[in-house]
Tab-separated table of N, CA and C and ligand atoms in Angstrom:
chain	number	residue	atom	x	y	z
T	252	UNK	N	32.799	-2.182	4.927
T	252	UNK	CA	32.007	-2.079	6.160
T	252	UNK	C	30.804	-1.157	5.941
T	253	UNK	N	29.524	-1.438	6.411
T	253	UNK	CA	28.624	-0.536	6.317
T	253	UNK	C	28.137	0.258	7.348
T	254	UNK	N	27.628	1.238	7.403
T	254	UNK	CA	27.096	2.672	7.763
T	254	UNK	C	25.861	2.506	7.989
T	255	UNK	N	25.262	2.430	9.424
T	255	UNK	CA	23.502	3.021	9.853
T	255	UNK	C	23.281	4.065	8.597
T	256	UNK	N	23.918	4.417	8.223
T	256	UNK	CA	23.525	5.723	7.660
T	256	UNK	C	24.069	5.661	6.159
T	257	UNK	N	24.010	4.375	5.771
T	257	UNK	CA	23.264	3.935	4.378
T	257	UNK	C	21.926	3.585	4.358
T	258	UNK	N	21.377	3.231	5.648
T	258	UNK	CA	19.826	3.072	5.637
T	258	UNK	C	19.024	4.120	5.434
T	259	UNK	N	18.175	4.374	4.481
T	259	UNK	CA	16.740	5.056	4.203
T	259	UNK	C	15.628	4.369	4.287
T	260	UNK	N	14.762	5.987	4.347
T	260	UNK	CA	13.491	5.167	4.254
T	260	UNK	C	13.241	5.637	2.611
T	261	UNK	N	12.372	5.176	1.731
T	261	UNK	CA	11.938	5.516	0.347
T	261	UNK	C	10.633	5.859	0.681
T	262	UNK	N	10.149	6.631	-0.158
T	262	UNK	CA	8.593	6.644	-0.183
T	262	UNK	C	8.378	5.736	-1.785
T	263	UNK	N	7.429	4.960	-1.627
T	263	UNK	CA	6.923	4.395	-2.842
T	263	UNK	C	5.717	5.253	-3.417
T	264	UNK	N	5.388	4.878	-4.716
T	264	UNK	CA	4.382	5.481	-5.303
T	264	UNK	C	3.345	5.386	-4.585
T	265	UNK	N	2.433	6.388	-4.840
T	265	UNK	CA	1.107	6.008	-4.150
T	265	UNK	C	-0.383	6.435	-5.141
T	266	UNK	N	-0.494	5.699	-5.977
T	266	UNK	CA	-2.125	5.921	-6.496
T	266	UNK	C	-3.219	6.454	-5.910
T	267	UNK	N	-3.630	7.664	-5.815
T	267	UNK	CA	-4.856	7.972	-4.955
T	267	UNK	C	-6.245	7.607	-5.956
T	268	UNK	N	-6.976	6.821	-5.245
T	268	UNK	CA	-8.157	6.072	-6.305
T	268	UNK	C	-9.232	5.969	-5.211
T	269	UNK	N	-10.953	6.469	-5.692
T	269	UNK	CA	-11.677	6.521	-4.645
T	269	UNK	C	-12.220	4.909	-4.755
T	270	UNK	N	-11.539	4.271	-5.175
T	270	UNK	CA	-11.838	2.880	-4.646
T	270	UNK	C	-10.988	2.323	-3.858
T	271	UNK	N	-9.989	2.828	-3.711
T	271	UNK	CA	-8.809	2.704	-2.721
T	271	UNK	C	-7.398	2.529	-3.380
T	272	UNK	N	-6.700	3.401	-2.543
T	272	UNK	CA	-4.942	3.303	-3.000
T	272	UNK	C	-4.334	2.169	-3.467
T	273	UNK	N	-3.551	2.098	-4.227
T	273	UNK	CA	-2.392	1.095	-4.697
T	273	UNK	C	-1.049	1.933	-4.856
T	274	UNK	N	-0.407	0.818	-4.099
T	274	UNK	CA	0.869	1.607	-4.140
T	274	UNK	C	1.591	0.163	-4.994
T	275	UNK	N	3.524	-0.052	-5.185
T	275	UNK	CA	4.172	-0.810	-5.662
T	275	UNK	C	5.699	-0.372	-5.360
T	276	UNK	N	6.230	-1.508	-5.366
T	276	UNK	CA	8.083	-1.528	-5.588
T	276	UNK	C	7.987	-2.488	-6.576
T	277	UNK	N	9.374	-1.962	-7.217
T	277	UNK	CA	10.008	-2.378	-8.221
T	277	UNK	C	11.916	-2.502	-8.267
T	278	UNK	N	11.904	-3.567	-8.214
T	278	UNK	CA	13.367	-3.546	-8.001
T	278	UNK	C	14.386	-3.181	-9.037
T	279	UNK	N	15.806	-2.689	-8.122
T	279	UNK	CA	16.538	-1.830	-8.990
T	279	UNK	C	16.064	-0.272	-9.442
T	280	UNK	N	15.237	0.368	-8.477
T	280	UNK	CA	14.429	1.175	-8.359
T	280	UNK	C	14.347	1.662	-7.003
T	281	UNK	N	12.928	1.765	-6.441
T	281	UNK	CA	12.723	1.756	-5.297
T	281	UNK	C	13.514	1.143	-4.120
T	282	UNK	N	13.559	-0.421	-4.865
T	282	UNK	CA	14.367	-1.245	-3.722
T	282	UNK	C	15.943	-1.244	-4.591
T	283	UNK	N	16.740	-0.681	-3.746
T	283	UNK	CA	17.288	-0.291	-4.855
T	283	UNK	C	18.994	-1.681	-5.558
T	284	UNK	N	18.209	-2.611	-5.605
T	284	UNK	CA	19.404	-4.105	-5.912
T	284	UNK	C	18.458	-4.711	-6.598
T	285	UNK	N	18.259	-5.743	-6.869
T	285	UNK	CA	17.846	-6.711	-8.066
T	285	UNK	C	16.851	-7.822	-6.836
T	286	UNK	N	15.492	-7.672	-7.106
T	286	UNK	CA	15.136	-8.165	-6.276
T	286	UNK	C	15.029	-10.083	-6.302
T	287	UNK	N	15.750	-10.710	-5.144
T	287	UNK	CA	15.259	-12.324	-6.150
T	287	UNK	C	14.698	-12.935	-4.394
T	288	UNK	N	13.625	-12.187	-3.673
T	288	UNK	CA	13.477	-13.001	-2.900
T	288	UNK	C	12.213	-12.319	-2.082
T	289	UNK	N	10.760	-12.601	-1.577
T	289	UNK	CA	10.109	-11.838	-0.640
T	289	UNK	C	9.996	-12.792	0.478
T	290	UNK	N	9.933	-12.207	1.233
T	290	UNK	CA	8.913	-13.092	2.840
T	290	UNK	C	8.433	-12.124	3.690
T	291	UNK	N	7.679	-12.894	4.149
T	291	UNK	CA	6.562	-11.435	5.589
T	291	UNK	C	6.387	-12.398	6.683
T	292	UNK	N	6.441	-11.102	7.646
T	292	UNK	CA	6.523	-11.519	8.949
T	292	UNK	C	4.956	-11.452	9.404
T	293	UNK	N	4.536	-11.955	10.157
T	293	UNK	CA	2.915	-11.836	10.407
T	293	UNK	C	2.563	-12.663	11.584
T	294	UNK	N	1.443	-12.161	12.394
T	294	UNK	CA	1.195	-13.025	13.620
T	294	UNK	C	1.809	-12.855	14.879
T	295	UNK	N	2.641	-11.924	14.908
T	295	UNK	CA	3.917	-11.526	15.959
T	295	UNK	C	2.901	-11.571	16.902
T	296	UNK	N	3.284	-12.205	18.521
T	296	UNK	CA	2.794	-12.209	19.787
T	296	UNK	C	3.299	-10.791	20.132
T	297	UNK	N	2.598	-10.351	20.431
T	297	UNK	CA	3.128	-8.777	21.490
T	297	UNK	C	4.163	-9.088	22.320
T	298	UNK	N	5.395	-7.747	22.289
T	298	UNK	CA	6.274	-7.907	22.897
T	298	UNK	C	7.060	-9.106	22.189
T	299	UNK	N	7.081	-9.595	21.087
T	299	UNK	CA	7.822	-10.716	20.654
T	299	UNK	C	9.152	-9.796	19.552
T	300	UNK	N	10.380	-10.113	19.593
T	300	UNK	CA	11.553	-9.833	18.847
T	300	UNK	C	11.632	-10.250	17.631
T	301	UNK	N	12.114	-9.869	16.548
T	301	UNK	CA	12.495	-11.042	15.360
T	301	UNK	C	13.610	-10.263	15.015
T	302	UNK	N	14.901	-10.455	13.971
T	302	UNK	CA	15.821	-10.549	13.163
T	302	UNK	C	17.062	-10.515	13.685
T	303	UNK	N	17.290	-10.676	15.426
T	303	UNK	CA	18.784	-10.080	15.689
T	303	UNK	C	19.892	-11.055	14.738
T	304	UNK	N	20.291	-10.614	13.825
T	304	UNK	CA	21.437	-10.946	12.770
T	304	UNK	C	21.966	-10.228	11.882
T	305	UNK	N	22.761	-10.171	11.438
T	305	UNK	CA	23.240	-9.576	10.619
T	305	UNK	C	23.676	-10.877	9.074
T	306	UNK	N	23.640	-10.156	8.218
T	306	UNK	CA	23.642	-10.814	6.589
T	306	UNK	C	24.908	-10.490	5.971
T	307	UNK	N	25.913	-11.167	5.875
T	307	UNK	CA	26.993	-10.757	5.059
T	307	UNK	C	26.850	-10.047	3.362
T	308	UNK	N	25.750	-10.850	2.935
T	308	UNK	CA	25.617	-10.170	1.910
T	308	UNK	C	24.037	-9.551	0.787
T	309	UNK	N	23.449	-10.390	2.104
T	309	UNK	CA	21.875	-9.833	1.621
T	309	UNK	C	21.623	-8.341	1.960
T	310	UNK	N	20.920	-7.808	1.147
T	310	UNK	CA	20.144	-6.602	1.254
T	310	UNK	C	18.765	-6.723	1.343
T	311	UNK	N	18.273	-5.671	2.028
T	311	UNK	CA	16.686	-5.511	1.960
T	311	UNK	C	15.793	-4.379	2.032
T	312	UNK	N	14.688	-4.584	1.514
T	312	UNK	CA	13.803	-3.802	1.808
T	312	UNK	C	12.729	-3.943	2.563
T	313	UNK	N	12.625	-3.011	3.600
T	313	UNK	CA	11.182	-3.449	4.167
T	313	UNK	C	10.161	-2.749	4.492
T	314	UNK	N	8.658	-3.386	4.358
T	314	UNK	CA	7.629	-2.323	4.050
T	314	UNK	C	6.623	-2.728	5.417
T	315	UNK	N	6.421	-1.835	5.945
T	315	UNK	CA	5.183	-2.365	7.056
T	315	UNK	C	3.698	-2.152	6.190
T	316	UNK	N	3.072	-3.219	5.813
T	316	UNK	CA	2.367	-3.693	4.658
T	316	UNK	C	1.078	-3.285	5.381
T	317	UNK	N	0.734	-3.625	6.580
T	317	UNK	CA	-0.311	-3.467	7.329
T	317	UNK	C	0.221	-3.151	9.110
T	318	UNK	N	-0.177	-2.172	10.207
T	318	UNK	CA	0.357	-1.604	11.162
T	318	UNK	C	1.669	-1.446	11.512
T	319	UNK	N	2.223	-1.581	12.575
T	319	UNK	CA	3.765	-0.754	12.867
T	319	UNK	C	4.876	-1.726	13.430
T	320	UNK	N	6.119	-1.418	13.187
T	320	UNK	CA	6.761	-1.734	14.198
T	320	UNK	C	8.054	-1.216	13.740
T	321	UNK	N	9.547	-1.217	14.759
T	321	UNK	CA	10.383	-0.745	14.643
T	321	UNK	C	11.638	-1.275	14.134
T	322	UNK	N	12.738	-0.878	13.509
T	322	UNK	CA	13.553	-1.375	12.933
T	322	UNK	C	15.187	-0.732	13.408
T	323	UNK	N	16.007	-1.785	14.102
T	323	UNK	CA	16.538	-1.479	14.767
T	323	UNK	C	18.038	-1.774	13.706
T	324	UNK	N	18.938	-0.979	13.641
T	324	UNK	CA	19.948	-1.227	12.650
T	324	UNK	C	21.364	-0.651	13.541
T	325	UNK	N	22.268	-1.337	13.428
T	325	UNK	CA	23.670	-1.178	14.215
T	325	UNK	C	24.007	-1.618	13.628
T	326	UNK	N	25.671	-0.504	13.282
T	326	UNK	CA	26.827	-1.020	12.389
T	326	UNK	C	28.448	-1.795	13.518
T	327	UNK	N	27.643	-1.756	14.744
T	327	UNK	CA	28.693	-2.253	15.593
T	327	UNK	C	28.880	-0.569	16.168
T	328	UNK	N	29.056	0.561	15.417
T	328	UNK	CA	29.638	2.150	16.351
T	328	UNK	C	28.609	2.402	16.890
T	329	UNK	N	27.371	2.737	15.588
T	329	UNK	CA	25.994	3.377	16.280
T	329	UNK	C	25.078	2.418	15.710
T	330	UNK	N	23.955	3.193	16.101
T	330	UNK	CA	22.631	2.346	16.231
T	330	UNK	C	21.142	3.492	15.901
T	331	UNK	N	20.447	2.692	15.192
T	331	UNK	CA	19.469	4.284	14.654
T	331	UNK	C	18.029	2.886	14.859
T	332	UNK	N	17.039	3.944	14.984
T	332	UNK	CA	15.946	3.092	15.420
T	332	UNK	C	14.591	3.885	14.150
T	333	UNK	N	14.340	2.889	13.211
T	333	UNK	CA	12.943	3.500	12.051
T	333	UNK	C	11.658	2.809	12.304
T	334	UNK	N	11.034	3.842	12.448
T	334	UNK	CA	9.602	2.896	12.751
T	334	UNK	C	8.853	3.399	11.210
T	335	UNK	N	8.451	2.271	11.114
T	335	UNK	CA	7.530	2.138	9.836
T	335	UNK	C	5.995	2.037	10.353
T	336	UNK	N	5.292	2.744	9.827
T	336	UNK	CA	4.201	2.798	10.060
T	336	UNK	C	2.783	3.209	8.515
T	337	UNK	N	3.426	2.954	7.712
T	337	UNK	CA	2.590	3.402	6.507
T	337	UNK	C	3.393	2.369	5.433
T	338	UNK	N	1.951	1.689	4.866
T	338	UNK	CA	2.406	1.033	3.442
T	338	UNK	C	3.032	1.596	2.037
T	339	UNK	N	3.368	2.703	2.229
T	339	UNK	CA	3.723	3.664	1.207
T	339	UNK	C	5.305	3.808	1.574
T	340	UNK	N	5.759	3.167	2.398
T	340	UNK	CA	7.300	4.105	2.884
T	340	UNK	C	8.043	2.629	2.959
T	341	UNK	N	9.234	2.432	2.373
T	341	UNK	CA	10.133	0.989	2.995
T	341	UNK	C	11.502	1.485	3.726
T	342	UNK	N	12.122	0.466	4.110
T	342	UNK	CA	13.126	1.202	4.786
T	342	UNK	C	14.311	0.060	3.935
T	343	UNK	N	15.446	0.626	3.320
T	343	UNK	CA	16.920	-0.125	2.901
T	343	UNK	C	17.362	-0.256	3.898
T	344	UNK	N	18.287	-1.802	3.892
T	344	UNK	CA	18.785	-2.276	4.847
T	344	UNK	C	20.009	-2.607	3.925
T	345	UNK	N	21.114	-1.765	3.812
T	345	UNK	CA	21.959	-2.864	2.946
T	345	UNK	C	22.622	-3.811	4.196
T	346	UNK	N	23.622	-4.803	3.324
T	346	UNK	CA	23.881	-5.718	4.138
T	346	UNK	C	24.846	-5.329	5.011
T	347	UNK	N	25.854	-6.514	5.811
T	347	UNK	CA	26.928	-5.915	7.189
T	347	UNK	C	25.846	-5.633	8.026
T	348	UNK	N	25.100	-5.222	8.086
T	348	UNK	CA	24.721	-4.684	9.742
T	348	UNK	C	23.871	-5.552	10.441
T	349	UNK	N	23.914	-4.904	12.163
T	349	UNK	CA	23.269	-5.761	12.922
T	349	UNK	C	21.893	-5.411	12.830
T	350	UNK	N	20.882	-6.252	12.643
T	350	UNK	CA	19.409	-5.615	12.703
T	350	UNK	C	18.371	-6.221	13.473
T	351	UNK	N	17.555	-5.578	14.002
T	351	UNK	CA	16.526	-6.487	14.868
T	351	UNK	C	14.949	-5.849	14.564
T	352	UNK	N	13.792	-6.466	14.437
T	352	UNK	CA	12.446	-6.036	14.190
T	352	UNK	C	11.679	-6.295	15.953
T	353	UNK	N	10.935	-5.170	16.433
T	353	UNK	CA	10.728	-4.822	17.555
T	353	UNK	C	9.486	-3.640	17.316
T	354	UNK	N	8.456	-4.367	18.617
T	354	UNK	CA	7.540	-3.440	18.873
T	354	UNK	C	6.237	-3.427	17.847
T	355	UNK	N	6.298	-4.666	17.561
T	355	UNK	CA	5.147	-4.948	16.097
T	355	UNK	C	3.945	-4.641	16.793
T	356	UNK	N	2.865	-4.012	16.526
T	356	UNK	CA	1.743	-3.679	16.630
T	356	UNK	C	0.540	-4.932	16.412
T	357	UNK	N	-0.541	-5.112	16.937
T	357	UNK	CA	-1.502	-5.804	16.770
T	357	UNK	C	-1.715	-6.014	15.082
T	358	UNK	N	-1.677	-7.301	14.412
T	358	UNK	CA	-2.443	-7.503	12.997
T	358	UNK	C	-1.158	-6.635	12.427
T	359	UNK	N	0.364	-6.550	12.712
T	359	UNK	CA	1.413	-5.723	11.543
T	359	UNK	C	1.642	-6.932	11.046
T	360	UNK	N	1.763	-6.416	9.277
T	360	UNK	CA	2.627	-7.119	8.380
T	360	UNK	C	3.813	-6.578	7.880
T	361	UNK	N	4.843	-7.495	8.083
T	361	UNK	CA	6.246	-7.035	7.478
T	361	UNK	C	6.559	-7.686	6.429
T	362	UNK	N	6.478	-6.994	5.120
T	362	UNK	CA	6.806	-7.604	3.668
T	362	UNK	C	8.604	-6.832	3.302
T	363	UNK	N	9.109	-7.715	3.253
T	363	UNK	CA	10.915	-7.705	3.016
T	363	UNK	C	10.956	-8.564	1.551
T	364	UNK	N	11.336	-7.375	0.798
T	364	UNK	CA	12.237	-8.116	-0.457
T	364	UNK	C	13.461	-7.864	-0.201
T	365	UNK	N	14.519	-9.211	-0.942
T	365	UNK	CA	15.538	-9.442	-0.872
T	365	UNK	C	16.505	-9.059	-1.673
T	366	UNK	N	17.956	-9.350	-1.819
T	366	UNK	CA	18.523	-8.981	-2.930
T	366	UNK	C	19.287	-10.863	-3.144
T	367	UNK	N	19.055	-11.595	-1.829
T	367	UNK	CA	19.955	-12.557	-2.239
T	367	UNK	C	18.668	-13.695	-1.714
T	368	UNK	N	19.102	-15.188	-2.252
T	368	UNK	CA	18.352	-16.024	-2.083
T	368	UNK	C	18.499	-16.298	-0.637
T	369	UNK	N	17.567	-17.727	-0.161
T	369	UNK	CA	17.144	-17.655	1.725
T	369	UNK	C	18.947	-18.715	1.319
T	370	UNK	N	19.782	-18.144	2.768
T	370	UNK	CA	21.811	-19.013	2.757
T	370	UNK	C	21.382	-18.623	4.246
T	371	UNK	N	21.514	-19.827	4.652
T	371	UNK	CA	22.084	-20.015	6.169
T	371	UNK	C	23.404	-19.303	6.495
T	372	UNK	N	24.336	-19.691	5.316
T	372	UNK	CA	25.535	-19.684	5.759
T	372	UNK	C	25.974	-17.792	5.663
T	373	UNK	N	24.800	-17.321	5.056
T	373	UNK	CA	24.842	-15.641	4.837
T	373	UNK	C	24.863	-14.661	6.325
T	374	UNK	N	24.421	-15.572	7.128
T	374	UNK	CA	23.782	-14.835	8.585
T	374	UNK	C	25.073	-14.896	9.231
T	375	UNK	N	25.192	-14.175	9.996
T	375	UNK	CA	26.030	-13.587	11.282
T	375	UNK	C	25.006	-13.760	12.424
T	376	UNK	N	25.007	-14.379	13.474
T	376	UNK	CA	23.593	-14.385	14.659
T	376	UNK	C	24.445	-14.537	15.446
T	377	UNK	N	25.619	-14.284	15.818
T	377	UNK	CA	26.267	-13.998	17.187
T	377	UNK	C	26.783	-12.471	17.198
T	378	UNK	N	26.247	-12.038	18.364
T	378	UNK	CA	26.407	-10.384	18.292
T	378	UNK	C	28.169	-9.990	18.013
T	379	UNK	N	28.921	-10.726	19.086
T	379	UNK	CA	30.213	-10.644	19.709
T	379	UNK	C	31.252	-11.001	18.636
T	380	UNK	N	30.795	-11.916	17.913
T	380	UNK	CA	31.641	-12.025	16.565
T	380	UNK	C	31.518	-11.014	15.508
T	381	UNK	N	29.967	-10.697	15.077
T	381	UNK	CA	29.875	-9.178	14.631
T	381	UNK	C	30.483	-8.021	14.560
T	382	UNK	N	30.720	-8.068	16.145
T	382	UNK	CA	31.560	-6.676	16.527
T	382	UNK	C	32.663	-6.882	16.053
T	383	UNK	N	33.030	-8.052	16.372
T	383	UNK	CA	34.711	-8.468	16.453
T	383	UNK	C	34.955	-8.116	15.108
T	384	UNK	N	34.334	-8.614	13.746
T	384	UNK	CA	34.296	-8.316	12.626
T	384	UNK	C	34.298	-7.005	11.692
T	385	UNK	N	33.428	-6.295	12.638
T	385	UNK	CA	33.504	-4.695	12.538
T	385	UNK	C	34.518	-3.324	13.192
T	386	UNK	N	35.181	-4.371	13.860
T	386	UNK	CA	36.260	-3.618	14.520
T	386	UNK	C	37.541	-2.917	13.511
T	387	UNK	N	37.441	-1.068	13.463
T	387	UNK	CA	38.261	-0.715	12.713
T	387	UNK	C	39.481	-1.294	12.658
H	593	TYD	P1	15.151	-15.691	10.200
H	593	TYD	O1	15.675	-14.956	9.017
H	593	TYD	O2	16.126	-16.113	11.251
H	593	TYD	O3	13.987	-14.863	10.878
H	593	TYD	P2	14.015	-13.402	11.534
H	593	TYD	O4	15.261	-12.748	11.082
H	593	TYD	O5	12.803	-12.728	11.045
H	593	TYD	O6	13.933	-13.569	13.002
H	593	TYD	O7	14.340	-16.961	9.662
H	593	TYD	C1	13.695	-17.858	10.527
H	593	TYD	C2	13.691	-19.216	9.862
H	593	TYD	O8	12.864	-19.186	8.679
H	593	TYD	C3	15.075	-19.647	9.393
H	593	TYD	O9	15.686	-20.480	10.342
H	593	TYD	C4	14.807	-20.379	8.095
H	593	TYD	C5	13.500	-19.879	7.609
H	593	TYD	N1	13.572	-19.010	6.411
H	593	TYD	C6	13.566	-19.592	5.156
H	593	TYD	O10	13.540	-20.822	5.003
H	593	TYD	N2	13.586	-18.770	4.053
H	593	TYD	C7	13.628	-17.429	4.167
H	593	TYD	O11	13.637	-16.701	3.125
H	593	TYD	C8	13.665	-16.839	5.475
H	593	TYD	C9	13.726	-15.348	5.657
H	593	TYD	C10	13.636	-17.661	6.565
């Protein structure tokens, strides 16, 4: 069973260059599992939700690539809320938990590497079975 409180945030490298910063992840590192998967979220309507599910066995990382939004993580006991707001910082998500993306900012990009390929059958998207599942 997993723990809100296996989630971090990392700081990634950050190149200071007067032509402008570069930062990077590297998996098995930074992100810290074997990375075999990216996708980004982009375009969010204000006030729009994305991820309530939970992943039996994916992990992730996620970087707010360009402006903000919040990252909502419940292990079924508690519940911790990370707002990302800088391309330099990701937040671990290992898998088991409930998670939801909230409060995206005008023009935010959410870049998530994976640890497992895109499995339907990986998701949990009913809250109530979740719990039921997480029940000591
Ligand atoms: P989903 O993970 O449910 O989005 P979110 O958690 O951000 O709300 O994905 C939405 C749809 O996109 C899903 O039904 C299938 C597709 N999809 C892929 O085909 N491959 C992927 O790697 C991801 C993340 C989603």
């Amino acid at each position: 069973m997993s723990s809100v409180n296996e989630c971090r945030i990392i700081e990634l490298p950050k190149i200071i260059d007067p032509r402008g910063n570069l930062s990077f992840l590297e998996g098995n590192s930074h992100a810290p599992f074997e990375i075999k998967r990216t996708y980004w979220i982009y375009d969010v309507p204000g006030g729009e939700e994305r991820g309530g599910h939970s992943y039996i066995n994916n992990q992730e990382f996620i970087v707010a690539l360009s402006g903000s939004f919040d990252i909502v993580v419940d292990d079924g006991t508690e519940k911790k809320v990370f707002s990302l707001n800088r391309s330099y910082y990701g937040l671990y998500v290992p898998n088991g938990l409930w998670r939801g993306m909230e409060n995206f900012s005008t023009n935010s990009l959410a870049f998530v590497v994976a640890s497992e390929d895109y499995d339907e059958k990986d998701y949990i998207r009913d809250y109530k079975y979740f719990l039921e599942k997480n029940k000591i």
